[in-house]
Amino acid sequence: MKHWPSQLFPVVVLLVLAGLSFWLQSTVDRGETHNDGKFRHDPDATAENFTVRRFGQDGQIKYRLTAPYLVHYPDDDTSELKSPTLISYRPEGATVTVTGDHAKVTAKGETIFLWDNVSVVRAATPDRQEMVARMPDLTAQPDAGIAFTGSPVEITQGQSWVKGTGIHIDNNNSTLVLQSQVRGQLIRPRAAP
């Protein structure tokens, strides 16, 4: 008569080996990457010397975005631009031009992240000189008419200057708010005789 434990031992060992083989195979399969490009950040399109215009409800141009070079990425539907220029137009007011060395535009163009040598220029008007704000980075939302940064900012207008940290620009109301560490010098232009 044979003993049950001695007959059961080889069966248990085979079951454990089969279980380990199944576990090892499932672990290896989970780690496999698919080469369909879905999770890669590779460009699918490029454009040179392009211009994008956005029009308002009244048919008037709201803003224009231009750049000498654009690369589009399909995985997150973003575009990266070199040397972009964003010009915002207002019916009653000076145009505002934003430039930088680089930019990233979100999927539907609602947000533009600019960095490296960013400048915001409000054109001169008959009663005001040109105003220039310089900063390392800026987030612009052209449809909403706002832009902001938490970085250091330097603003010049004629001989006057102001420096601070953080800025919020509202192009709809023609306001500019420095958030902290503000200092500057205001020099009023002399009245014409």
mmCIF file of C-alpha atoms in Angstrom:
data_model
loop_
_atom_site.group_PDB
_atom_site.id
_atom_site.type_symbol
_atom_site.label_atom_id
_atom_site.label_comp_id
_atom_site.label_asym_id
_atom_site.label_seq_id
_atom_site.Cartn_x
_atom_site.Cartn_y
_atom_site.Cartn_z
ATOM 1 C CA MET A 1 0.000 0.000 0.000
ATOM 2 C CA LYS A 2 1.339 3.379 -1.010
ATOM 3 C CA HIS A 3 1.305 6.461 1.170
ATOM 4 C CA TRP A 4 -0.831 9.361 0.005
ATOM 5 C CA PRO A 5 1.665 12.090 1.012
ATOM 6 C CA SER A 6 4.427 10.580 -1.105
ATOM 7 C CA GLN A 7 2.099 10.398 -4.136
ATOM 8 C CA LEU A 8 0.785 13.919 -3.561
ATOM 9 C CA PHE A 9 4.213 15.590 -3.395
ATOM 10 C CA PRO A 10 5.030 15.458 -7.163
ATOM 11 C CA VAL A 11 1.545 16.785 -7.993
ATOM 12 C CA VAL A 12 1.960 19.739 -5.588
ATOM 13 C CA VAL A 13 5.394 20.540 -7.049
ATOM 14 C CA LEU A 14 3.938 20.511 -10.599
ATOM 15 C CA LEU A 15 1.049 22.784 -9.530
ATOM 16 C CA VAL A 16 3.472 25.252 -7.888
ATOM 17 C CA LEU A 17 5.671 25.286 -11.017
ATOM 18 C CA ALA A 18 2.622 25.818 -13.244
ATOM 19 C CA GLY A 19 1.435 28.682 -10.998
ATOM 20 C CA LEU A 20 4.869 30.337 -11.044
ATOM 21 C CA SER A 21 5.051 29.992 -14.830
ATOM 22 C CA PHE A 22 1.617 31.618 -15.202
ATOM 23 C CA TRP A 23 2.589 34.467 -12.819
ATOM 24 C CA LEU A 24 5.895 35.049 -14.623
ATOM 25 C CA GLN A 25 4.190 35.177 -18.027
ATOM 26 C CA SER A 26 1.539 37.659 -16.846
ATOM 27 C CA THR A 27 4.235 39.891 -15.281
ATOM 28 C CA VAL A 28 6.261 39.926 -18.503
ATOM 29 C CA ASP A 29 3.163 40.685 -20.618
ATOM 30 C CA ARG A 30 2.198 43.681 -18.461
ATOM 31 C CA GLY A 31 5.645 45.248 -18.936
ATOM 32 C CA GLU A 32 5.513 45.008 -22.722
ATOM 33 C CA THR A 33 5.388 48.312 -24.544
ATOM 34 C CA HIS A 34 3.326 48.718 -27.633
ATOM 35 C CA ASN A 35 5.115 50.256 -30.582
ATOM 36 C CA ASP A 36 2.023 51.909 -32.046
ATOM 37 C CA GLY A 37 3.295 55.405 -31.071
ATOM 38 C CA LYS A 38 0.320 56.124 -28.807
ATOM 39 C CA PHE A 39 2.473 56.869 -25.762
ATOM 40 C CA ARG A 40 5.424 58.453 -27.571
ATOM 41 C CA HIS A 41 5.979 62.199 -27.825
ATOM 42 C CA ASP A 42 7.003 62.259 -31.480
ATOM 43 C CA PRO A 43 5.975 65.050 -33.866
ATOM 44 C CA ASP A 44 3.514 64.315 -36.626
ATOM 45 C CA ALA A 45 3.592 67.668 -38.426
ATOM 46 C CA THR A 46 5.755 70.743 -38.839
ATOM 47 C CA ALA A 47 5.039 74.144 -40.343
ATOM 48 C CA GLU A 48 7.277 77.002 -41.379
ATOM 49 C CA ASN A 49 6.401 80.693 -41.477
ATOM 50 C CA PHE A 50 2.803 80.178 -40.407
ATOM 51 C CA THR A 51 0.111 82.623 -39.268
ATOM 52 C CA VAL A 52 -3.021 81.841 -37.250
ATOM 53 C CA ARG A 53 -5.753 84.467 -36.882
ATOM 54 C CA ARG A 54 -8.679 84.374 -34.458
ATOM 55 C CA PHE A 55 -11.758 86.456 -35.193
ATOM 56 C CA GLY A 56 -14.411 87.723 -32.790
ATOM 57 C CA GLN A 57 -18.190 87.464 -33.077
ATOM 58 C CA ASP A 58 -18.251 90.763 -34.972
ATOM 59 C CA GLY A 59 -15.837 89.480 -37.618
ATOM 60 C CA GLN A 60 -12.984 91.679 -36.432
ATOM 61 C CA ILE A 61 -9.602 90.087 -35.823
ATOM 62 C CA LYS A 62 -8.954 89.475 -32.086
ATOM 63 C CA TYR A 63 -5.381 88.253 -32.272
ATOM 64 C CA ARG A 64 -2.745 86.867 -34.608
ATOM 65 C CA LEU A 65 -0.089 84.255 -33.778
ATOM 66 C CA THR A 66 2.934 83.873 -36.062
ATOM 67 C CA ALA A 67 6.190 81.941 -35.867
ATOM 68 C CA PRO A 68 8.903 80.838 -38.267
ATOM 69 C CA TYR A 69 8.697 77.232 -37.057
ATOM 70 C CA LEU A 70 6.038 74.979 -35.444
ATOM 71 C CA VAL A 71 6.107 71.305 -34.423
ATOM 72 C CA HIS A 72 2.853 69.489 -33.549
ATOM 73 C CA TYR A 73 2.688 66.463 -31.200
ATOM 74 C CA PRO A 74 -0.335 64.138 -31.550
ATOM 75 C CA ASP A 75 -0.117 62.411 -28.140
ATOM 76 C CA ASP A 76 -1.205 65.535 -26.225
ATOM 77 C CA ASP A 77 -2.272 67.641 -29.241
ATOM 78 C CA THR A 78 0.155 70.451 -28.371
ATOM 79 C CA SER A 79 2.405 72.531 -30.587
ATOM 80 C CA GLU A 80 5.841 73.974 -29.858
ATOM 81 C CA LEU A 81 6.897 77.195 -31.561
ATOM 82 C CA LYS A 82 10.216 78.930 -32.077
ATOM 83 C CA SER A 83 10.323 82.742 -31.888
ATOM 84 C CA PRO A 84 6.534 83.233 -31.636
ATOM 85 C CA THR A 85 4.776 86.595 -31.946
ATOM 86 C CA LEU A 86 1.274 87.060 -30.527
ATOM 87 C CA ILE A 87 -0.468 90.329 -31.448
ATOM 88 C CA SER A 88 -3.711 91.245 -29.691
ATOM 89 C CA TYR A 89 -5.985 93.820 -31.335
ATOM 90 C CA ARG A 90 -8.544 95.992 -29.578
ATOM 91 C CA PRO A 91 -11.053 98.254 -31.340
ATOM 92 C CA GLU A 92 -10.487 101.115 -28.877
ATOM 93 C CA GLY A 93 -6.911 100.780 -27.747
ATOM 94 C CA ALA A 94 -3.336 100.117 -28.654
ATOM 95 C CA THR A 95 -2.219 96.756 -29.950
ATOM 96 C CA VAL A 96 -0.315 94.506 -27.563
ATOM 97 C CA THR A 97 2.521 92.368 -28.946
ATOM 98 C CA VAL A 98 3.940 89.418 -27.000
ATOM 99 C CA THR A 99 7.176 87.747 -28.133
ATOM 100 C CA GLY A 100 9.517 85.087 -26.771
ATOM 101 C CA ASP A 101 12.143 82.611 -27.878
ATOM 102 C CA HIS A 102 9.890 79.573 -27.372
ATOM 103 C CA ALA A 103 6.220 78.746 -26.813
ATOM 104 C CA LYS A 104 3.935 75.787 -26.265
ATOM 105 C CA VAL A 105 0.313 76.006 -27.380
ATOM 106 C CA THR A 106 -2.354 73.756 -25.857
ATOM 107 C CA ALA A 107 -4.693 71.573 -27.895
ATOM 108 C CA LYS A 108 -7.341 74.152 -28.799
ATOM 109 C CA GLY A 109 -5.079 77.189 -28.585
ATOM 110 C CA GLU A 110 -6.693 78.498 -25.414
ATOM 111 C CA THR A 111 -3.374 78.751 -23.528
ATOM 112 C CA ILE A 112 0.074 79.732 -24.754
ATOM 113 C CA PHE A 113 3.114 79.191 -22.512
ATOM 114 C CA LEU A 114 6.007 81.466 -23.555
ATOM 115 C CA TRP A 115 9.535 81.290 -22.144
ATOM 116 C CA ASP A 116 13.033 82.752 -22.633
ATOM 117 C CA ASN A 117 13.275 86.510 -23.331
ATOM 118 C CA VAL A 118 9.548 87.197 -23.163
ATOM 119 C CA SER A 119 8.439 90.767 -23.821
ATOM 120 C CA VAL A 120 5.024 92.425 -23.849
ATOM 121 C CA VAL A 121 4.832 95.672 -25.822
ATOM 122 C CA ARG A 122 1.836 98.011 -25.726
ATOM 123 C CA ALA A 123 2.079 100.280 -28.753
ATOM 124 C CA ALA A 124 2.323 104.033 -28.283
ATOM 125 C CA THR A 125 -0.851 106.106 -28.409
ATOM 126 C CA PRO A 126 -1.236 109.851 -29.003
ATOM 127 C CA ASP A 127 -1.241 110.483 -25.241
ATOM 128 C CA ARG A 128 1.044 107.650 -23.982
ATOM 129 C CA GLN A 129 4.492 106.364 -24.849
ATOM 130 C CA GLU A 130 5.180 102.761 -25.772
ATOM 131 C CA MET A 131 5.313 100.445 -22.733
ATOM 132 C CA VAL A 132 7.591 97.375 -22.638
ATOM 133 C CA ALA A 133 7.446 94.593 -20.015
ATOM 134 C CA ARG A 134 10.201 91.970 -19.938
ATOM 135 C CA MET A 135 10.114 88.656 -18.054
ATOM 136 C CA PRO A 136 11.536 85.103 -18.335
ATOM 137 C CA ASP A 137 8.147 83.415 -18.894
ATOM 138 C CA LEU A 138 4.474 84.205 -19.406
ATOM 139 C CA THR A 139 1.206 82.284 -19.664
ATOM 140 C CA ALA A 140 -1.231 83.916 -22.102
ATOM 141 C CA GLN A 141 -4.897 83.129 -22.651
ATOM 142 C CA PRO A 142 -5.667 85.223 -25.728
ATOM 143 C CA ASP A 143 -9.376 84.356 -25.991
ATOM 144 C CA ALA A 144 -9.887 85.471 -22.387
ATOM 145 C CA GLY A 145 -7.628 88.509 -22.935
ATOM 146 C CA ILE A 146 -5.373 87.809 -19.947
ATOM 147 C CA ALA A 147 -1.739 86.909 -19.279
ATOM 148 C CA PHE A 148 0.202 86.225 -16.077
ATOM 149 C CA THR A 149 3.463 85.065 -14.529
ATOM 150 C CA GLY A 150 4.964 84.627 -11.080
ATOM 151 C CA SER A 151 8.460 85.504 -12.294
ATOM 152 C CA PRO A 152 10.378 88.787 -11.991
ATOM 153 C CA VAL A 153 9.133 91.549 -14.314
ATOM 154 C CA GLU A 154 10.696 94.807 -15.520
ATOM 155 C CA ILE A 155 8.477 97.450 -17.128
ATOM 156 C CA THR A 156 9.710 100.570 -18.935
ATOM 157 C CA GLN A 157 7.780 103.457 -20.429
ATOM 158 C CA GLY A 158 9.940 106.286 -21.676
ATOM 159 C CA GLN A 159 12.400 107.037 -18.858
ATOM 160 C CA SER A 160 10.101 105.584 -16.176
ATOM 161 C CA TRP A 161 10.597 102.045 -14.916
ATOM 162 C CA VAL A 162 9.008 99.591 -12.499
ATOM 163 C CA LYS A 163 10.246 96.202 -11.286
ATOM 164 C CA GLY A 164 8.379 93.545 -9.361
ATOM 165 C CA THR A 165 7.635 89.857 -9.009
ATOM 166 C CA GLY A 166 4.543 88.415 -10.629
ATOM 167 C CA ILE A 167 2.202 90.199 -12.987
ATOM 168 C CA HIS A 168 -1.405 89.890 -14.130
ATOM 169 C CA ILE A 169 -2.300 91.587 -17.405
ATOM 170 C CA ASP A 170 -5.940 92.137 -18.378
ATOM 171 C CA ASN A 171 -6.056 93.335 -21.976
ATOM 172 C CA ASN A 172 -9.861 93.723 -21.865
ATOM 173 C CA ASN A 173 -9.656 96.427 -19.196
ATOM 174 C CA SER A 174 -6.154 97.706 -20.061
ATOM 175 C CA THR A 175 -4.883 96.906 -16.567
ATOM 176 C CA LEU A 176 -1.569 95.566 -15.374
ATOM 177 C CA VAL A 177 -1.044 94.491 -11.743
ATOM 178 C CA LEU A 178 2.376 93.754 -10.240
ATOM 179 C CA GLN A 179 1.964 91.307 -7.367
ATOM 180 C CA SER A 180 4.924 91.814 -5.013
ATOM 181 C CA GLN A 181 8.322 93.438 -4.372
ATOM 182 C CA VAL A 182 7.390 96.459 -6.474
ATOM 183 C CA ARG A 183 9.802 99.356 -6.847
ATOM 184 C CA GLY A 184 10.346 101.908 -9.553
ATOM 185 C CA GLN A 185 10.828 105.447 -10.738
ATOM 186 C CA LEU A 186 8.184 107.576 -12.434
ATOM 187 C CA ILE A 187 9.375 110.428 -14.641
ATOM 188 C CA ARG A 188 6.584 112.530 -16.102
ATOM 189 C CA PRO A 189 7.196 113.795 -19.615
ATOM 190 C CA ARG A 190 7.346 117.550 -19.962
ATOM 191 C CA ALA A 191 4.252 119.202 -21.302
ATOM 192 C CA ALA A 192 4.512 120.514 -24.831
ATOM 193 C CA PRO A 193 4.445 124.360 -25.048
#
